[in-house]
Each structure stands twice: as structure tokens, then as C-alpha cells.
């Protein structure tokens, strides 16, 4: 297994080899998933990495040069990230995810019955609504998947290890001590910021 520092070097090389924001986003997500699987990063560190990946993904649909269409699969991670920002008690980040979520909702080109699409603005603001949180939790726990082709919110970060609906229902917020960031992640976040702003 490669060290986190070695994975950082590989990721930066891969990102510098392409300028396509969507491709960059996917590479960051794969890096984060591999580091999580190898138990090299914690939940908060993964949250920060996913934030950067979604920033690249957003470039692909707001910049005319890339002309990426927005679908339901783009809405779900933004909803999840808003809920995670609230759990981490990061109000500025929660507002950003809310704005990006509504932006993506307006740009969405997918029109079909789907539990999230039917009430997306309500879900996006549903952190204090037990009915909406329980509806999300019911979907998470359901063995039947009634919406053809999905996708489902538990298929995106934070997946099932962090059931944010339960934590929000119980007002079980993360403490500042749970927001640990190791130096290797700080380094890669600086590199990602620099690449994004080149």
C-alpha cells in the first residue's frame, strides 16, 4: 500500500496531465476513496477532499467551454455536503452548498420521477424537518430501489458510514476535535486550490 505522501504525488501528476474539470474531479474522488479504504484519512478529511472534487465538477457545468449537463447525480452530492457541513458546524460551507445545490437544481436537465428531484429545495433546507429527514432515512434503509437507474443519496459521500439523517434528527453534531486534518491532507488541499485557480 502506498503512503499518503506517495498518493499525493500521484494525484498531482494525474491532475496536471489533464485540464478537464470533470476528469480532475473523478481523480480526486478516487484518491479520497482509496485513502479512506486504506484507513489513511478520517471522515472530515474526506469531506474536505470531496469539497474540492465537487468544485472541479461544478466548473464543468458552469463554464461554457466544458458544457457538461446537470443531472440528478449532480444534485445528490450537493445535498449530502450541505448536511455534512451542518454536522461539522460550518455555516459558511453550508450556505455555499445550499447555493450550489439550488444552482444545479435550476440547471438540471433530467426530468423523471425521482424522490429527490420532486422536492429538492425542501430536502436541501430540511435539516430541521423530521419528516424530510425520516424520508431520506427510509430511502437509505430501503432494500427496494423504486426509481429506475437511481441514483440514491447514500451512493455518494458520506455513503453509509455516516448516516447524517440520524445525526441531524438527534442533534448529534461533530465536535471540533473530530475535525482533525493531517499535514499530508493540508498539503494536497493547497495543491488542489492552486490547480483550480491556475
XYZ file of N, CA and C in Angstrom:
594
model
N 0.835 -1.178 0.000
C 0.000 0.000 0.000
C 0.889 1.254 0.000
N 0.544 2.207 -0.868
C 1.302 3.449 -0.941
C 1.004 4.332 0.261
N 1.980 5.120 0.633
C 1.769 6.089 1.700
C 0.904 7.230 1.164
N 0.377 8.016 2.079
C -0.430 9.164 1.683
C 0.403 10.161 0.877
N 1.650 10.330 1.260
C 2.533 11.247 0.526
C 2.737 10.756 -0.909
N 2.907 9.449 -1.087
C 3.067 8.886 -2.439
C 1.780 9.054 -3.252
N 0.645 8.844 -2.592
C -0.634 9.034 -3.277
C -0.813 10.492 -3.683
N -0.356 11.405 -2.844
C -0.425 12.834 -3.170
C 0.353 13.138 -4.445
N 1.577 12.604 -4.526
C 2.432 12.838 -5.695
C 1.761 12.306 -6.953
N 1.188 11.108 -6.851
C 0.496 10.507 -7.996
C -0.704 11.352 -8.422
N -1.484 11.803 -7.431
C -2.679 12.590 -7.753
C -2.310 13.892 -8.452
N -1.336 14.592 -7.931
C -0.941 15.866 -8.548
C -0.470 15.641 -9.986
N 0.291 14.587 -10.216
C 0.747 14.282 -11.580
C -0.449 14.009 -12.495
N -1.428 13.251 -11.994
C -2.621 12.943 -12.801
C -3.425 14.204 -13.100
N -3.552 15.077 -12.137
C -4.324 16.298 -12.339
C -3.631 17.238 -13.308
N -2.320 17.278 -13.240
C -1.573 18.159 -14.141
C -1.555 17.620 -15.578
N -1.846 16.337 -15.737
C -1.845 15.722 -17.065
C -3.128 16.009 -17.845
N -4.117 16.622 -17.196
C -5.374 16.944 -17.876
C -5.871 18.294 -17.393
N -6.643 18.960 -18.239
C -7.272 20.207 -17.792
C -8.797 20.078 -17.762
N -9.299 18.878 -17.956
C -10.744 18.644 -17.977
C -11.256 18.578 -16.536
N -12.094 19.531 -16.114
C -12.518 19.585 -14.716
C -13.220 18.322 -14.234
N -14.044 17.742 -15.086
C -14.773 16.525 -14.707
C -13.812 15.367 -14.430
N -12.786 15.257 -15.255
C -11.775 14.208 -15.067
C -11.003 14.461 -13.784
N -10.660 15.696 -13.539
C -9.952 16.047 -12.307
C -10.812 15.703 -11.084
N -12.080 16.020 -11.158
C -12.998 15.716 -10.055
C -12.996 14.217 -9.747
N -13.107 13.409 -10.790
C -13.149 11.956 -10.605
C -11.844 11.439 -10.001
N -10.724 11.981 -10.414
C -9.434 11.536 -9.870
C -9.314 11.865 -8.381
N -9.818 13.023 -7.988
C -9.789 13.391 -6.563
C -10.702 12.462 -5.759
N -11.875 12.162 -6.298
C -12.797 11.255 -5.609
C -12.185 9.863 -5.455
N -11.518 9.387 -6.495
C -10.878 8.067 -6.421
C -9.748 8.069 -5.397
N -8.980 9.156 -5.369
C -7.919 9.310 -4.368
C -8.513 9.239 -2.959
N -9.589 9.995 -2.723
C -10.221 10.028 -1.398
C -10.765 8.658 -1.011
N -11.405 7.978 -1.961
C -11.960 6.649 -1.674
C -10.862 5.652 -1.344
N -9.765 5.709 -2.083
C -8.650 4.789 -1.824
C -8.029 5.067 -0.459
N -7.840 6.345 -0.135
C -7.257 6.703 1.164
C -8.179 6.294 2.308
N -9.479 6.435 2.097
C -10.441 6.017 3.123
C -10.425 4.491 3.279
N -10.417 3.783 2.163
C -10.389 2.310 2.212
C -9.140 1.801 2.913
N -8.029 2.524 2.731
C -6.770 2.142 3.378
C -6.659 2.696 4.803
N -7.746 3.347 5.269
C -7.792 3.917 6.628
C -6.676 4.949 6.865
N -6.378 5.708 5.809
C -5.338 6.730 5.905
C -5.906 8.119 6.179
N -7.215 8.271 6.000
C -7.860 9.558 6.270
C -9.133 9.334 7.073
N -9.557 10.388 7.741
C -10.790 10.352 8.509
C -11.938 10.980 7.738
N -13.107 10.991 8.375
C -14.325 11.491 7.739
C -14.202 12.967 7.360
N -13.679 13.781 8.247
C -13.571 15.211 7.956
C -12.584 15.468 6.815
N -11.499 14.735 6.808
C -10.528 14.893 5.724
C -11.159 14.493 4.386
N -11.932 13.433 4.395
C -12.608 13.032 3.159
C -13.605 14.104 2.725
N -14.311 14.670 3.688
C -15.251 15.755 3.403
C -14.535 16.913 2.694
N -13.370 17.279 3.167
C -12.608 18.371 2.548
C -12.173 18.017 1.124
N -11.755 16.776 0.926
C -11.338 16.336 -0.414
C -12.527 16.292 -1.378
N -13.659 15.789 -0.901
C -14.857 15.746 -1.746
C -15.286 17.169 -2.099
N -15.111 18.096 -1.164
C -15.421 19.504 -1.450
C -14.631 20.000 -2.662
N -13.349 19.679 -2.695
C -12.515 20.098 -3.821
C -12.933 19.404 -5.116
N -13.256 18.132 -5.022
C -13.700 17.395 -6.213
C -14.971 18.022 -6.790
N -15.903 18.379 -5.916
C -17.161 18.964 -6.391
C -16.953 20.376 -6.953
N -15.941 21.070 -6.464
C -15.622 22.383 -7.042
C -15.158 22.223 -8.493
N -14.343 21.210 -8.755
C -13.930 20.938 -10.136
C -15.129 20.509 -10.974
N -15.973 19.634 -10.414
C -17.145 19.173 -11.153
C -18.041 20.349 -11.526
N -18.208 21.274 -10.605
C -19.039 22.457 -10.871
C -18.479 23.253 -12.048
N -17.161 23.371 -12.135
C -16.560 24.083 -13.271
C -17.035 23.488 -14.592
N -17.219 22.175 -14.609
C -17.577 21.507 -15.863
C -18.990 21.845 -16.328
N -19.853 22.305 -15.417
C -21.194 22.658 -15.884
C -21.524 24.153 -15.796
N -20.654 24.957 -15.200
C -20.935 26.404 -15.225
C -20.053 27.142 -16.222
N -18.949 26.514 -16.643
C -18.093 27.149 -17.636
C -18.487 26.673 -19.034
N -18.785 27.626 -19.881
C -19.293 27.300 -21.221
C -18.351 26.403 -22.011
N -17.069 26.504 -21.758
C -16.088 25.717 -22.514
C -16.310 24.216 -22.356
N -16.862 23.794 -21.211
C -16.991 22.363 -20.946
C -18.392 21.849 -21.232
N -19.389 22.680 -21.071
C -20.769 22.362 -21.481
C -21.292 21.032 -20.933
N -20.959 20.708 -19.700
C -21.474 19.492 -19.076
C -22.914 19.723 -18.639
N -23.790 18.784 -18.904
C -25.185 18.873 -18.478
C -25.296 18.431 -17.023
N -26.286 18.976 -16.325
C -26.521 18.639 -14.925
C -27.679 17.658 -14.847
N -27.468 16.615 -14.050
C -28.492 15.585 -13.849
C -28.686 15.345 -12.357
N -29.588 14.453 -12.031
C -29.880 14.135 -10.637
C -28.600 13.727 -9.907
N -27.730 13.015 -10.582
C -26.493 12.556 -9.946
C -25.616 13.712 -9.478
N -25.829 14.910 -10.008
C -25.076 16.076 -9.559
C -25.744 16.741 -8.351
N -27.042 16.580 -8.222
C -27.772 17.207 -7.121
C -27.522 16.515 -5.790
N -27.443 15.194 -5.813
C -27.348 14.426 -4.573
C -26.088 14.722 -3.757
N -24.903 14.765 -4.361
C -23.720 15.075 -3.552
C -23.781 16.457 -2.905
N -24.412 17.416 -3.583
C -24.513 18.769 -3.032
C -25.428 18.789 -1.815
N -26.506 18.049 -1.889
C -27.388 17.891 -0.723
C -26.619 17.265 0.432
N -25.927 16.176 0.156
C -25.163 15.488 1.204
C -24.107 16.403 1.829
N -23.423 17.167 0.992
C -22.376 18.037 1.512
C -22.949 19.152 2.373
N -24.137 19.643 2.044
C -24.751 20.660 2.901
C -25.046 20.071 4.269
N -25.589 18.871 4.291
C -25.908 18.237 5.568
C -24.642 17.951 6.377
N -23.575 17.540 5.696
C -22.322 17.295 6.396
C -21.725 18.598 6.935
N -21.828 19.682 6.164
C -21.331 20.975 6.643
C -22.074 21.386 7.912
N -23.366 21.135 7.960
C -24.139 21.456 9.164
C -23.683 20.599 10.342
N -23.427 19.321 10.085
C -22.940 18.443 11.160
C -21.574 18.882 11.663
N -20.741 19.383 10.761
C -19.417 19.860 11.151
C -19.459 21.301 11.679
N -20.660 21.868 11.739
C -20.887 23.217 12.258
C -20.133 24.273 11.458
N -20.172 24.106 10.134
C -19.522 25.045 9.223
C -20.601 25.788 8.437
N -21.074 26.870 9.017
C -22.204 27.613 8.451
C -21.895 28.202 7.076
N -20.706 28.750 6.897
C -20.350 29.339 5.592
C -20.353 28.262 4.507
N -19.804 27.102 4.833
C -19.795 25.995 3.862
C -21.227 25.534 3.578
N -22.062 25.473 4.602
C -23.462 25.051 4.410
C -24.173 26.001 3.457
N -23.910 27.301 3.587
C -24.528 28.281 2.686
C -24.018 28.102 1.262
N -22.727 27.807 1.129
C -22.164 27.568 -0.206
C -22.837 26.356 -0.853
N -22.956 25.254 -0.107
C -23.571 24.047 -0.668
C -25.041 24.284 -0.997
N -25.704 25.077 -0.201
C -27.098 25.431 -0.493
C -27.179 26.191 -1.819
N -26.316 27.178 -1.990
C -26.306 27.959 -3.232
C -25.952 27.086 -4.434
N -24.923 26.249 -4.285
C -24.536 25.371 -5.392
C -25.633 24.353 -5.691
N -26.314 23.872 -4.657
C -27.408 22.928 -4.857
C -28.554 23.541 -5.642
N -28.932 24.765 -5.280
C -30.024 25.431 -5.996
C -29.603 25.794 -7.424
N -28.347 26.152 -7.595
C -27.826 26.431 -8.931
C -27.928 25.170 -9.807
N -27.484 24.053 -9.278
C -27.546 22.793 -10.024
C -28.991 22.377 -10.279
N -29.858 22.615 -9.322
C -31.285 22.285 -9.477
C -31.878 23.071 -10.651
N -31.530 24.343 -10.761
C -32.028 25.164 -11.874
C -31.449 24.704 -13.215
N -30.208 24.199 -13.197
C -29.553 23.759 -14.427
C -29.896 22.309 -14.800
N -30.534 21.594 -13.903
C -30.823 20.177 -14.109
C -31.583 19.937 -15.419
N -31.142 18.939 -16.175
C -31.784 18.594 -17.440
C -32.560 17.275 -17.373
N -32.533 16.629 -16.236
C -33.191 15.329 -16.101
C -34.588 15.538 -15.534
N -35.567 15.035 -16.257
C -36.956 15.223 -15.841
C -37.657 13.874 -15.812
N -37.709 13.285 -14.638
C -38.380 11.998 -14.442
C -38.738 11.879 -12.968
N -39.664 11.004 -12.643
C -39.985 10.833 -11.224
C -38.749 10.373 -10.443
N -38.465 11.062 -9.362
C -37.340 10.696 -8.510
C -37.555 11.348 -7.159
N -37.310 10.593 -6.087
C -37.623 11.092 -4.745
C -36.935 12.409 -4.417
N -35.731 12.619 -4.909
C -35.009 13.835 -4.574
C -35.416 14.988 -5.476
N -35.661 14.699 -6.727
C -35.982 15.749 -7.688
C -37.343 16.362 -7.405
N -38.277 15.554 -6.939
C -39.636 16.031 -6.710
C -39.697 17.126 -5.649
N -38.775 17.106 -4.684
C -38.816 18.078 -3.582
C -37.406 18.560 -3.214
N -36.549 18.733 -4.194
C -35.151 19.036 -3.899
C -34.960 20.278 -3.026
N -35.600 21.415 -3.338
C -35.396 22.589 -2.473
C -35.786 22.318 -1.015
N -36.835 21.563 -0.809
C -37.244 21.230 0.566
C -36.206 20.348 1.243
N -35.713 19.339 0.544
C -34.683 18.478 1.123
C -33.416 19.273 1.436
N -33.070 20.185 0.542
C -31.850 20.973 0.714
C -31.910 21.837 1.975
N -33.120 22.194 2.374
C -33.313 23.019 3.576
C -33.969 22.210 4.697
N -33.876 20.898 4.638
C -34.642 20.043 5.540
C -33.950 19.587 6.803
N -32.852 20.243 7.181
C -32.089 19.760 8.341
C -32.871 19.791 9.652
N -33.885 20.639 9.738
C -34.682 20.713 10.967
C -36.076 20.132 10.797
N -36.301 19.447 9.690
C -37.623 18.874 9.407
C -37.575 17.356 9.580
N -38.104 16.850 10.694
C -38.051 15.401 10.944
C -38.725 14.570 9.856
N -39.777 15.114 9.236
C -40.481 14.370 8.181
C -39.541 14.137 7.003
N -38.864 15.195 6.567
C -37.952 15.069 5.428
C -36.738 14.209 5.766
N -36.185 14.406 6.958
C -35.023 13.599 7.354
C -35.402 12.124 7.444
N -36.579 11.842 7.970
C -37.026 10.443 8.047
C -37.299 9.860 6.668
N -37.748 10.709 5.737
C -37.948 10.225 4.366
C -36.608 9.835 3.737
N -35.576 10.664 3.950
C -34.242 10.324 3.452
C -33.724 9.053 4.116
N -33.968 8.930 5.409
C -33.516 7.753 6.144
C -34.235 6.497 5.658
N -35.510 6.633 5.352
C -36.291 5.497 4.839
C -35.732 5.020 3.494
N -35.378 5.968 2.641
C -34.777 5.606 1.348
C -33.444 4.917 1.583
N -32.638 5.465 2.500
C -31.328 4.876 2.810
C -31.482 3.426 3.269
N -32.484 3.164 4.103
C -32.664 1.838 4.699
C -33.469 0.869 3.836
N -34.059 1.366 2.760
C -34.926 0.532 1.936
C -34.114 -0.473 1.109
N -34.607 -1.687 1.096
C -33.968 -2.705 0.246
C -34.464 -2.607 -1.186
N -35.659 -2.057 -1.360
C -36.182 -1.903 -2.721
C -35.771 -0.529 -3.239
N -35.418 -0.485 -4.476
C -34.988 0.759 -5.104
C -35.978 1.073 -6.234
N -37.009 1.860 -5.907
C -38.111 2.042 -6.864
C -37.835 2.965 -8.037
N -36.775 3.752 -7.979
C -36.547 4.720 -9.045
C -35.560 4.144 -10.061
N -36.039 3.858 -11.277
C -35.172 3.257 -12.286
C -33.881 4.048 -12.467
N -32.813 3.342 -12.513
C -31.480 3.910 -12.727
C -30.998 4.759 -11.556
N -31.775 4.785 -10.429
C -31.323 5.576 -9.287
C -31.183 7.028 -9.693
N -30.165 7.705 -9.263
C -29.257 7.328 -8.188
C -29.881 7.631 -6.824
N -29.206 7.200 -5.772
C -29.685 7.389 -4.407
C -28.631 8.139 -3.602
N -29.093 8.931 -2.638
C -28.159 9.797 -1.914
C -27.128 9.021 -1.111
N -27.427 7.785 -0.717
C -26.450 7.005 0.053
C -25.373 6.381 -0.831
N -25.441 6.616 -2.136
C -24.405 6.142 -3.059
C -23.268 7.162 -3.211
N -23.389 8.275 -2.513
C -22.390 9.340 -2.571
C -21.875 9.623 -1.158
N -20.724 10.295 -1.093
C -20.179 10.664 0.205
C -21.265 11.348 1.045
N -21.420 10.962 2.308
C -20.581 10.104 3.146
C -20.975 8.627 3.131
N -21.744 8.211 2.134
C -22.175 6.821 1.999
C -22.888 6.383 3.280
N -22.742 5.113 3.655
C -23.455 4.625 4.843
C -22.706 4.750 6.164
N -21.382 4.886 6.161
C -20.711 5.022 7.462
C -21.193 6.217 8.290
N -21.645 7.268 7.640
C -22.185 8.414 8.375
C -23.621 8.643 7.917
N -24.547 8.231 8.751
C -25.970 8.389 8.441
C -26.398 9.767 8.949
N -26.176 10.763 8.098
C -26.367 12.136 8.564
C -27.802 12.437 8.978
N -28.766 11.714 8.405
C -30.161 11.941 8.794
C -30.356 11.660 10.285
N -29.787 10.535 10.751
C -29.917 10.176 12.172
C -29.225 11.197 13.057
N -28.050 11.632 12.657
C -27.314 12.603 13.471
C -28.064 13.928 13.542
N -28.645 14.363 12.421
C -29.399 15.612 12.436
C -30.682 15.468 13.250
N -31.340 14.337 13.136
C -32.544 14.105 13.942
C -32.226 14.148 15.428
N -31.081 13.615 15.812
C -30.677 13.588 17.218
C -29.867 14.800 17.642
N -29.713 15.789 16.726
C -28.893 16.979 17.006
C -27.495 16.578 17.481
N -26.978 15.507 16.875
C -25.684 14.939 17.242
C -24.605 15.497 16.311
N -24.172 16.728 16.586
C -23.197 17.398 15.733
C -21.784 16.937 16.066
N -20.885 17.050 15.093
C -19.490 16.712 15.330
C -18.840 17.791 16.196
N -17.896 17.374 16.995
C -17.176 18.314 17.850
C -15.963 18.844 17.090
N -15.405 19.978 17.529
C -14.189 20.486 16.875
C -13.057 19.460 16.874
N -12.970 18.626 17.892
C -11.923 17.609 17.955
C -12.051 16.537 16.888
N -13.239 16.406 16.289
C -13.457 15.418 15.227
C -13.117 15.976 13.847
N -12.602 17.193 13.812
C -12.245 17.824 12.549
C -10.731 17.842 12.367
N -10.128 16.716 12.627
C -8.673 16.564 12.522
C -8.246 16.525 11.056
N -7.167 17.253 10.733
C -6.607 17.240 9.375
C -5.104 17.038 9.482
N -4.607 15.919 8.948
C -3.160 15.651 8.995
C -2.423 16.479 7.953
N -1.137 16.616 8.140
C -0.335 17.519 7.299
C -0.371 17.116 5.819
N -0.399 15.811 5.534
C -0.433 15.375 4.124
C -1.700 15.859 3.425
N -2.812 15.898 4.164
C -4.066 16.367 3.570
C -4.039 17.885 3.424
N -3.468 18.562 4.403
C -3.309 20.014 4.258
C -2.496 20.325 3.001
N -1.423 19.560 2.783
C -0.570 19.782 1.609
C -1.346 19.568 0.308
N -2.103 18.488 0.236
C -2.809 18.204 -1.013
C -3.925 19.221 -1.244
N -4.545 19.705 -0.177
C -5.590 20.718 -0.324
C -5.018 22.017 -0.887
N -3.823 22.381 -0.454
C -3.162 23.572 -1.002
C -2.882 23.372 -2.489
N -2.374 22.199 -2.850
C -2.088 21.898 -4.262
C -3.369 21.951 -5.097
N -4.453 21.381 -4.579
C -5.724 21.377 -5.313
C -6.238 22.796 -5.512
N -6.099 23.622 -4.494
C -6.529 25.011 -4.603
C -5.724 25.733 -5.681
N -4.435 25.501 -5.696
C -3.571 26.158 -6.677
C -3.921 25.706 -8.111
N -4.149 24.418 -8.287
C -4.503 23.907 -9.617
C -5.846 24.490 -10.069
N -6.778 24.540 -9.151
C -8.105 25.060 -9.503
C -8.064 26.530 -9.907
N -7.116 27.262 -9.358
C -7.062 28.704 -9.618
C -5.978 29.106 -10.610
N -5.446 28.147 -11.336
C -4.414 28.464 -12.348
C -5.057 29.112 -13.571
